[in-house]
XYZ file of C-alpha atoms in Angstrom:
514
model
C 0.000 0.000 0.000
C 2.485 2.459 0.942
C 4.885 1.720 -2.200
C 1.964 2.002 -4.223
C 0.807 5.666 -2.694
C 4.109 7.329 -1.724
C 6.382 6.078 -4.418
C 8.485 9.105 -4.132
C 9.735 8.168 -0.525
C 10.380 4.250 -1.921
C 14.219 4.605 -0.652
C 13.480 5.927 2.427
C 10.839 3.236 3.719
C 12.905 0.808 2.409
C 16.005 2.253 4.852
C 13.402 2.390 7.178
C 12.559 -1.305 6.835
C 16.672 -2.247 6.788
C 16.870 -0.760 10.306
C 13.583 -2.153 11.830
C 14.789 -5.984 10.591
C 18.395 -5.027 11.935
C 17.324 -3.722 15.232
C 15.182 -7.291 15.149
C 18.299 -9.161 14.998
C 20.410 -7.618 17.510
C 17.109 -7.682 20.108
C 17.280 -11.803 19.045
C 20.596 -12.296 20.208
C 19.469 -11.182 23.669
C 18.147 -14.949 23.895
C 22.361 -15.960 23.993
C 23.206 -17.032 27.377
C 26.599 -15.608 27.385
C 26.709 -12.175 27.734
C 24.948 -11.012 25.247
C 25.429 -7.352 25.448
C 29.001 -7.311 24.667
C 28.675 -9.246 21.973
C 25.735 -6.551 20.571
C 28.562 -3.550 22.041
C 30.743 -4.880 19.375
C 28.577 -5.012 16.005
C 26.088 -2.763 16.601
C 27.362 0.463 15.003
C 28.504 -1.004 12.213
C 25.356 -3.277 11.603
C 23.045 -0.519 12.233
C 25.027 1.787 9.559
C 25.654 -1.346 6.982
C 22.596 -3.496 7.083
C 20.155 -0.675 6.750
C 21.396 0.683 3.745
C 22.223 -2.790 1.945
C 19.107 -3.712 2.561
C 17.934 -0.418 1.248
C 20.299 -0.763 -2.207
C 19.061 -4.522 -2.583
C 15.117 -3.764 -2.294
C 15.342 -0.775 -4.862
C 17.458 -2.939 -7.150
C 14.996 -5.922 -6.920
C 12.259 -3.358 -7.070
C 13.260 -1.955 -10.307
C 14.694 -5.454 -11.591
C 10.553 -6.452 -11.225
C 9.229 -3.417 -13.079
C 11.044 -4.183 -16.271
C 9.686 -7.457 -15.957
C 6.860 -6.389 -15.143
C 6.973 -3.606 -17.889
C 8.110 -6.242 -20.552
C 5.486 -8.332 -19.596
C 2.651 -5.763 -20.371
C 4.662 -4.582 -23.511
C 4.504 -7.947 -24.989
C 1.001 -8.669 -24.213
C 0.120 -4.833 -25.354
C 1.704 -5.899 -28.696
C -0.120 -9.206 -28.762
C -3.176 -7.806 -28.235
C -2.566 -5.292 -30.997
C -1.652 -7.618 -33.691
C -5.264 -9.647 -32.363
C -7.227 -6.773 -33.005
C -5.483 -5.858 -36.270
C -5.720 -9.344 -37.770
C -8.545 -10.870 -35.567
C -11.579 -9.185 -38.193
C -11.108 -10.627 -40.981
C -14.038 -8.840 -43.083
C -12.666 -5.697 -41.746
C -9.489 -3.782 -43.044
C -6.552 -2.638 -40.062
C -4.352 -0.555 -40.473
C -1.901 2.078 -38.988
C 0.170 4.745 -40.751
C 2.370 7.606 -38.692
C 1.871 11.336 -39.796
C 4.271 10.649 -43.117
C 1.132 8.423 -44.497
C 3.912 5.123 -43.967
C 2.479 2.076 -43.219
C 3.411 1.156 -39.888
C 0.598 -2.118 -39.136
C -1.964 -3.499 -41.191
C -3.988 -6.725 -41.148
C -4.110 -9.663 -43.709
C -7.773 -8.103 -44.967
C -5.886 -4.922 -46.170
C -3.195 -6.900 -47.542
C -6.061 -9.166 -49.862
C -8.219 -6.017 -50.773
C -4.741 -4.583 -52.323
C -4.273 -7.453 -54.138
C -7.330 -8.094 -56.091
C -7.302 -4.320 -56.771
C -4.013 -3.936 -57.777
C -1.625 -6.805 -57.694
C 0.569 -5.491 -55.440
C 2.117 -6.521 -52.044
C 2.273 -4.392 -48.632
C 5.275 -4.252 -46.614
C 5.929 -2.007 -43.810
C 7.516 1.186 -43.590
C 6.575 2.096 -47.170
C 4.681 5.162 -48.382
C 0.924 3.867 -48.596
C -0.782 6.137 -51.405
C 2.318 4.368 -53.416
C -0.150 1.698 -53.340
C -2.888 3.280 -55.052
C -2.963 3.139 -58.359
C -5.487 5.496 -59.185
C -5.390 8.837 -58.874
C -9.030 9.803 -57.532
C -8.659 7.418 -54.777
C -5.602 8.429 -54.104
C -6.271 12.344 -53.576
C -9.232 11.452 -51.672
C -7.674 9.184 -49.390
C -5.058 11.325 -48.763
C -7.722 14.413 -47.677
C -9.462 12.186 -45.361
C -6.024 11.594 -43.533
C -5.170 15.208 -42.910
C -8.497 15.963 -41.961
C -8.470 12.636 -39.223
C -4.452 14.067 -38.039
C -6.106 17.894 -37.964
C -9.416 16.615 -36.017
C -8.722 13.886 -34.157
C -10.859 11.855 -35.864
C -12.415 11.309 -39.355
C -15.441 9.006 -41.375
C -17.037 8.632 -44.530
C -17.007 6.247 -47.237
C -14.609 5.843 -50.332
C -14.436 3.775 -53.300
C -10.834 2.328 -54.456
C -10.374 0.676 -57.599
C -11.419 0.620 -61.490
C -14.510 0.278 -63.390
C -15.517 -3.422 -63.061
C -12.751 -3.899 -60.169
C -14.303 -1.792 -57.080
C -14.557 -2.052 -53.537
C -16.626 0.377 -51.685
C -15.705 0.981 -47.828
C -17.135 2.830 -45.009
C -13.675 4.183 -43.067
C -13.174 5.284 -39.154
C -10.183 7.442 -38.892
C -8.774 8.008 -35.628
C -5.754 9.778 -34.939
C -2.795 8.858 -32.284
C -1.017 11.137 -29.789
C 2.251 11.126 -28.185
C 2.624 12.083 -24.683
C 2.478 15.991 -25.930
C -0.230 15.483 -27.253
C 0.492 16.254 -31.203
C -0.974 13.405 -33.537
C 2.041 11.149 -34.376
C 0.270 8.296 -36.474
C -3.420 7.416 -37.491
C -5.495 4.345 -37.763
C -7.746 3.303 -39.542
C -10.357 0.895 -39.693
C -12.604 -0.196 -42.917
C -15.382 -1.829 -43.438
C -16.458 -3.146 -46.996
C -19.783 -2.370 -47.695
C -19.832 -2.864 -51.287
C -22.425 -6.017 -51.327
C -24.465 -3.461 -49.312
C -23.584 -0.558 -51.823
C -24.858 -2.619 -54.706
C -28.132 -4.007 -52.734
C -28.751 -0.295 -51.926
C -28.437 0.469 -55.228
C -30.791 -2.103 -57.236
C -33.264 -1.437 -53.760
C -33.205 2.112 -55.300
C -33.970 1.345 -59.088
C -36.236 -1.370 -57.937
C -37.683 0.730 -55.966
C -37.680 3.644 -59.160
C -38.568 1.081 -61.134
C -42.148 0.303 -59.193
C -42.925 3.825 -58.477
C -42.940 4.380 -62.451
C -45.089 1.387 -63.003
C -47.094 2.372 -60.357
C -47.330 6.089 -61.279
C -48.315 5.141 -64.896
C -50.483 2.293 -64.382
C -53.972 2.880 -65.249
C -55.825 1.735 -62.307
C -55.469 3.747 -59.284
C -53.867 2.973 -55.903
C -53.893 4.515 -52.909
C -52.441 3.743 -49.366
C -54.396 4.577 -46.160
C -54.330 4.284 -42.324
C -56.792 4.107 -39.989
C -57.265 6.499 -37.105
C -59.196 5.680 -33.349
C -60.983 7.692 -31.139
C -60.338 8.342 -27.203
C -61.824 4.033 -26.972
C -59.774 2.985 -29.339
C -62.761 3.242 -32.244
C -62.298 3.578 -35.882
C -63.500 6.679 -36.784
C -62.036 7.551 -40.238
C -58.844 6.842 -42.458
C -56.001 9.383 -43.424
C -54.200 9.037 -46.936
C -50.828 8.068 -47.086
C -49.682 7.576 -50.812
C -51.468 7.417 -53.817
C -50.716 7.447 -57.768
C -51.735 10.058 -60.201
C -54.858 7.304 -61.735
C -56.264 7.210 -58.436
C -56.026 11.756 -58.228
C -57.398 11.548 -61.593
C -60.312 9.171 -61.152
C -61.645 10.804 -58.258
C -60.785 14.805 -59.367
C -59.064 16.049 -56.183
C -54.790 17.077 -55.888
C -52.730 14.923 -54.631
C -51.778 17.938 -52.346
C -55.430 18.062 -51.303
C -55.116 14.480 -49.936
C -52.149 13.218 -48.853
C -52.152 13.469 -44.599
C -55.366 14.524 -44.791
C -58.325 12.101 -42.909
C -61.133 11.066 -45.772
C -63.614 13.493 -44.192
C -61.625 16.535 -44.466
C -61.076 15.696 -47.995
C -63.986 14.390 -48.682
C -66.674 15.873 -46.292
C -69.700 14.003 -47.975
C -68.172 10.560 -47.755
C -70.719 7.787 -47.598
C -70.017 5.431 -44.082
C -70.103 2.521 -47.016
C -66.801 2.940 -47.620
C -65.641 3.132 -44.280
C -67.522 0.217 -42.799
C -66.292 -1.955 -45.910
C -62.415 -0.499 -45.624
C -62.630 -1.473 -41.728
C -62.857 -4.966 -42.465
C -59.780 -4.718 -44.606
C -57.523 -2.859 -42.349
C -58.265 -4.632 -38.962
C -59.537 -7.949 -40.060
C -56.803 -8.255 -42.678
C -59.615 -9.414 -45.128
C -59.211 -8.647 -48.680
C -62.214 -7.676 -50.552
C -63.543 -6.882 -54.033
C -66.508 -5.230 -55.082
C -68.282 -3.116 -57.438
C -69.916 0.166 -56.279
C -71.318 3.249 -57.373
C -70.092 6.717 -55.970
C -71.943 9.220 -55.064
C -69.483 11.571 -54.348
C -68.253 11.477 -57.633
C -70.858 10.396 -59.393
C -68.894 7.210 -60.789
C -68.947 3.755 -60.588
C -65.552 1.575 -59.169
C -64.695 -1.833 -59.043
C -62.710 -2.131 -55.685
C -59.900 -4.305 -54.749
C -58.685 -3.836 -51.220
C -55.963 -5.351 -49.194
C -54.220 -4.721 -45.739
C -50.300 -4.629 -46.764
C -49.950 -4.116 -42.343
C -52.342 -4.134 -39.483
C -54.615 -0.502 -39.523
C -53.026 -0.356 -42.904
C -55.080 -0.984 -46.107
C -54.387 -0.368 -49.950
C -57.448 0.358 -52.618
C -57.206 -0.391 -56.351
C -59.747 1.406 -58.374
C -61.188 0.804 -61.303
C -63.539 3.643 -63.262
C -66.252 0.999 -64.869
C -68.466 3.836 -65.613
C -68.513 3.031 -69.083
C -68.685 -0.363 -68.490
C -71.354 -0.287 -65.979
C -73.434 1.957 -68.564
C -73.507 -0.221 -71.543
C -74.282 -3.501 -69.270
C -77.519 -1.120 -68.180
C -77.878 -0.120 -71.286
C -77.712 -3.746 -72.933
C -80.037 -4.878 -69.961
C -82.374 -2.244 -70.429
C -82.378 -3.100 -74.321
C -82.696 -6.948 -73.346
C -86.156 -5.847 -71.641
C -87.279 -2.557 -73.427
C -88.266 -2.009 -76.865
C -85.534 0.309 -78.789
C -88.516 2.549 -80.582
C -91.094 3.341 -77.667
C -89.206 2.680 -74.749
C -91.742 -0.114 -73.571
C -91.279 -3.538 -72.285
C -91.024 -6.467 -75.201
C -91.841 -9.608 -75.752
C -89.003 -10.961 -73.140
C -90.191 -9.082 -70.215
C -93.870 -9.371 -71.397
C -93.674 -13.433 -71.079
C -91.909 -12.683 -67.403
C -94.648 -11.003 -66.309
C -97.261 -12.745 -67.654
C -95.865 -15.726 -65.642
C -95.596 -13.271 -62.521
C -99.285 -12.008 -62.681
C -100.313 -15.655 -63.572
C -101.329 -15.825 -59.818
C -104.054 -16.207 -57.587
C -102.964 -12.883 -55.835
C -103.753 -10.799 -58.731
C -107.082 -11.937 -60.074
C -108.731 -10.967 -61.978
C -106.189 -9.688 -63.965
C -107.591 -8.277 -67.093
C -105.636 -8.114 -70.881
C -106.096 -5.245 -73.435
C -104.522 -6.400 -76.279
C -103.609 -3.224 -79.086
C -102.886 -3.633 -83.082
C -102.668 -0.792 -85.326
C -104.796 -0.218 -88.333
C -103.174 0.172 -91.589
C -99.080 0.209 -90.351
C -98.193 -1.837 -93.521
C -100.118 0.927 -95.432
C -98.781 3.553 -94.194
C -94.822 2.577 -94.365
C -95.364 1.537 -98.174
C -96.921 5.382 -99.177
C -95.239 7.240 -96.349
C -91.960 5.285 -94.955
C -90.644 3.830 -92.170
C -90.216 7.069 -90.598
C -93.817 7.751 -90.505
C -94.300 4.287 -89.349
C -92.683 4.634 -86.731
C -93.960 8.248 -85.865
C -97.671 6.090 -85.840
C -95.904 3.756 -83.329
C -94.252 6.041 -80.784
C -97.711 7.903 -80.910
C -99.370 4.809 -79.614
C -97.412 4.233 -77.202
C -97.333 7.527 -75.777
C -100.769 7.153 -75.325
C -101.220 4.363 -73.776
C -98.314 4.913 -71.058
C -100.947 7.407 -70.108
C -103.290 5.422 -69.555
C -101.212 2.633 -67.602
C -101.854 3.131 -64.066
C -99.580 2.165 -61.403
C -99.009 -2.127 -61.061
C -99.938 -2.049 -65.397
C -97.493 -3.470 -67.135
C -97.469 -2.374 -70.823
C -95.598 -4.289 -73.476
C -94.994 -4.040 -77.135
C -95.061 -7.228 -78.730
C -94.759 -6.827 -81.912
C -94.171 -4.587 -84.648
C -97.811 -2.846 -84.939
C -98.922 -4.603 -81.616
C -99.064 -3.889 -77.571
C -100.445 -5.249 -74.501
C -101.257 -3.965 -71.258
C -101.719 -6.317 -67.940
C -104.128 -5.185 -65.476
C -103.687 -6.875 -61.952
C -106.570 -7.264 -59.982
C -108.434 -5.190 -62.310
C -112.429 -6.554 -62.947
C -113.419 -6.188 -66.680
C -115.807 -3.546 -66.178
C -112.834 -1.398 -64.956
C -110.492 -2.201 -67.838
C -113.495 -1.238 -70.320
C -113.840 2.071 -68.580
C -110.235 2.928 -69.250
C -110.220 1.810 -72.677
C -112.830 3.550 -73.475
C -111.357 6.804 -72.401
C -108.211 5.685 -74.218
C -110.472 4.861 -77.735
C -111.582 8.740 -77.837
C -107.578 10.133 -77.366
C -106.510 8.077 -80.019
C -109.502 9.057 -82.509
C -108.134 12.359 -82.060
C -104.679 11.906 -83.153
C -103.259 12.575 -86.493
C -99.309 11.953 -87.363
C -98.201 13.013 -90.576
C -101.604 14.106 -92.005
C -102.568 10.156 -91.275
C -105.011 9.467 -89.378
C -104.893 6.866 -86.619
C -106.344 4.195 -85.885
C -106.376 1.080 -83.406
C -108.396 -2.291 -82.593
C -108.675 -3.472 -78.903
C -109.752 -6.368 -77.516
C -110.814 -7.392 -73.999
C -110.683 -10.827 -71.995
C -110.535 -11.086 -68.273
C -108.973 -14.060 -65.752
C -111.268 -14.170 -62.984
C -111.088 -17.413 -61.841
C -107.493 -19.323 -60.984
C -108.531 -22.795 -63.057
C -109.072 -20.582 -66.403
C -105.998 -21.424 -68.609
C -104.406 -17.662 -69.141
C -103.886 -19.146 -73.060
C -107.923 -18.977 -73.309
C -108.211 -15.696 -71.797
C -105.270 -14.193 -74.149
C -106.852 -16.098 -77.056
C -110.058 -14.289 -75.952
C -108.936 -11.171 -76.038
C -107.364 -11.456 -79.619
C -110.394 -12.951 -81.090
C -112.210 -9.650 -79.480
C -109.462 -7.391 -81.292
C -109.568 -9.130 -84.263
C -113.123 -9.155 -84.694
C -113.152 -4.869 -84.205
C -110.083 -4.771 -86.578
C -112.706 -6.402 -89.234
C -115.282 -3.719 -88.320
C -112.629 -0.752 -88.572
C -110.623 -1.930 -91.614
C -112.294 -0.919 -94.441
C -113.279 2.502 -93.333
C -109.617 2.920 -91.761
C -108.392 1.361 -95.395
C -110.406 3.854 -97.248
C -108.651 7.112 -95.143
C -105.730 6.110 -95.742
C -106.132 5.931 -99.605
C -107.874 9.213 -99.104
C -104.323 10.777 -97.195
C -102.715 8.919 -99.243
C -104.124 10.437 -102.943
C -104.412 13.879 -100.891
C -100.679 14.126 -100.124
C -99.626 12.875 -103.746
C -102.331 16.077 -105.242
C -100.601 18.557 -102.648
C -97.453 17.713 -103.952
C -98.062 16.789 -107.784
C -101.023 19.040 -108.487
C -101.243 17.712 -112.209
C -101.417 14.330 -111.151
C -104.796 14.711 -110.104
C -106.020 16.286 -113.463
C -104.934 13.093 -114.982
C -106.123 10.825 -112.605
C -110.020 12.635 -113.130
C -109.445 12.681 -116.828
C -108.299 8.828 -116.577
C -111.104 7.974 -114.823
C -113.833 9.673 -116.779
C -112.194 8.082 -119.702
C -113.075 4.883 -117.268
């Protein structure tokens, strides 16, 4: 303890100790029966001057003799546990150079990179940017060293090598001071990150790569979290990331979405949506749908997915278009292309419908025009079909709510009346007789046969009753013919003497020559 605290006053304790062990010795031979005090008379000045100080010479001699050991000792495990950290890492370049950039240590790592770089061999004591074979590397390297000796310490990453032959590191420079203080040598240590480099590098033009194909794809995509309330409630979703599809489907900025929640975006946003992206987000349960938007007044075919949990992505899909012409081809699978009215198809559907016992008695009016054929070989089609539409103008007004009106043919319609007595079918085709007697298209007069039948009880066949009713228009179309025959010969001659004014002097001349 002592030699360890006071190691200035080493000599003196050891003096110290010399006379203690002396004065020990002469107080020992006290135990010799013979007169023991001459004998001590005798020796002890010159033991107490001798001993003291031999022992003192001795102790510092074996004193020092152990701390060269001693300092040899930690010198050679100091440099054994230098060279084990230099060449221990083997993935990781060592190496120390003094203040003249001379390679004083370096590891077997350092050694190999140099080699496959540049073919050459390290030794020590040599300059080190000798090494380096091309000039970039070299002037950088030798900036990061005089910045590392100037500040202690210095990092970065460098690239050594040619095109095809590169290593990229990431380097630690540390400088080393003598007991002064000023930076005699430096250190290094490397680290080659050029497998990481080159991962980074395809991550980032993979990564480039998808963000064009996702930026010009035509669907859209969009990214979106969900957000809780105070209980831990979804409440709404926030937009994350979307594409420039997905802006344009739905007509709002990017700008005006990203970090924003769906309601402050889009303050009219039907819970739908919500409800069916919840499902996706926390249930991690992909859907796909088709919907119509309101907000935009669009319709989307959905695909949603939850890439994480309270995560969920949307592709959309404008089927707009789509969605139209399948309505459209629907609608024309039912409806009648001219007038708008149900056809045969939807006719037969609902005869089998009202076929029932809870619609009796269901009553038939069954429609044919008078003279159609007529009329489209003098006027044309176009007039035709002016006759046609007329009809059936008129008689959608006089379908009342639960009718079902159908055109069946070219020149004939039909009208279903659910529990509707005969009695009250007559009435209203009575009233509808006297609108259509007033009608005239195209300077042609119009003109219609009805008949009547009713179902009123459920074993009548509904073939007999629709037979019945046919057999009652057929038999007025008899009655009307001739008369509607002869005014449309009359229109008919009228329109040709408008038109060709001498035609009709030679048509009385012909026939008085008749």
């Amino acid at each position: 303890f002592r030699i360890q605290k006071r190691k200035r006053y080493l000599g003196v304790e050891y003096f110290v100790f010399g006379i203690l062990a002396t004065f020990l010795m002469l107080a020992a031979q006290l135990t010799i029966p013979t007169d023991p005090w001459t004998h001590i008379s005798n020796i002890i000045l010159p033991v107490m001057l001798i001993y003291p100080l031999a022992t003192m010479l001795v102790s510092v001699a074996i004193r020092n003799k152990k701390i060269r050991m001693d300092d040899a000792i930690r010198l050679e495990n100091s440099e054994k546990m230098l060279a084990a950290s230099i060449q221990g890492p083997k993935d990781v370049i060592v190496y120390i150079l003094d203040k003249d950039f001379k390679l004083l240590r370096f590891n077997s790592a350092l050694e190999k990179a140099f080699w496959n770089l540049y073919q050459v061999r390290l030794e020590t004591g040599t300059y080190f940017l000798d090494y380096l074979l091309d000039t970039k590397s070299k002037e950088v390297l030798r900036s990061n060293l005089t910045k590392a000796l100037e500040t202690g310490s210095y990092s970065g990453q460098q690239t050594y090598g040619f095109p095809g032959n590169r290593i990229h590191i990431e380097f630690f420079l540390t400088a080393i001071y003598d007991d002064e203080g000023k930076p005699y040598a430096v250190s290094s240590i490397d680290i080659d990150v050029t497998d990481t480099q080159l991962l980074q590098t395809r991550l980032k033009q993979s990564e480039t790569q998808y963000r064009l194909l996702i930026e010009n794809m035509q669907l859209g995509l969009a990214l979106h979290e969900f957000e809780f309330d105070t209980k831990g409630e979804p409440v709404t979703y926030r937009f994350l990331e979307l594409n420039k599809s997905y802006e344009e489907m739905i007509g709002i900025k990017r700008e005006q979405l990203i970090g924003k929640t769906v309601h402050e975006a889009i303050p009219n946003v039907d819970p739908f949506w919500i409800e069916q992206y919840k499902q996706v987000a926390l249930e991690g349960k992909a859907l796909k749908f088709e919907q119509y938007s309101t907000e935009f007044g669009k319709y989307f075919q959905v695909n949603a997915f939850s890439p994480q949990k309270n995560q969920f992505a949307v592709i959309l899909e404008d089927i707009s278009t789509q969605k139209t012409d399948e309505e459209r081809i629907k609608y024309l699978s039912t409806h009648d292309f001219l007038t708008g009215l149900q056809n045969r198809t939807s006719y037969e559907h609902d005869l089998i419908k009202y076929n029932n016992l809870d619609y009796l008695p269901l009553s038939f009016v069954i429609a044919d025009i008078n003279g159609l054929k007529l009329a489209n070989d003098a006027f044309g089609h176009k007039v035709g079909d002016a006759i046609i539409v007329a009809i059936a103008d008129i008689l959608k007004q006089y379908v009342r709510e639960g009718d079902s009106l159908s055109r069946i043919g070219g020149d004939e319609f039909v009208i279903l009346m659910p529990n509707t007595e005969q009695e009250v079918a007559q009435k209203v085709l009575q009233k509808l007789v006297k609108h259509i007697e007033k009608i005239v298209v195209h300077s042609v007069d119009i003109s219609v046969s009805f008949g009547i039948a009713s179902k009123t009880h459920p074993e009548e066949k509904i073939e007999d009753v629709l037979k019945a009713a046919e057999t009652d228009m057929y038999a007025n179309k008899l009655y009307e013919i001739s008369s509607n025959r002869s005014k449309t010969i009359s229109t008919i001659l009228n329109t040709l003497y408008v038109k060709n004014p001498r035609e009709e002097r030679h048509t009385a001349r012909v026939s008085i020559l008749c």
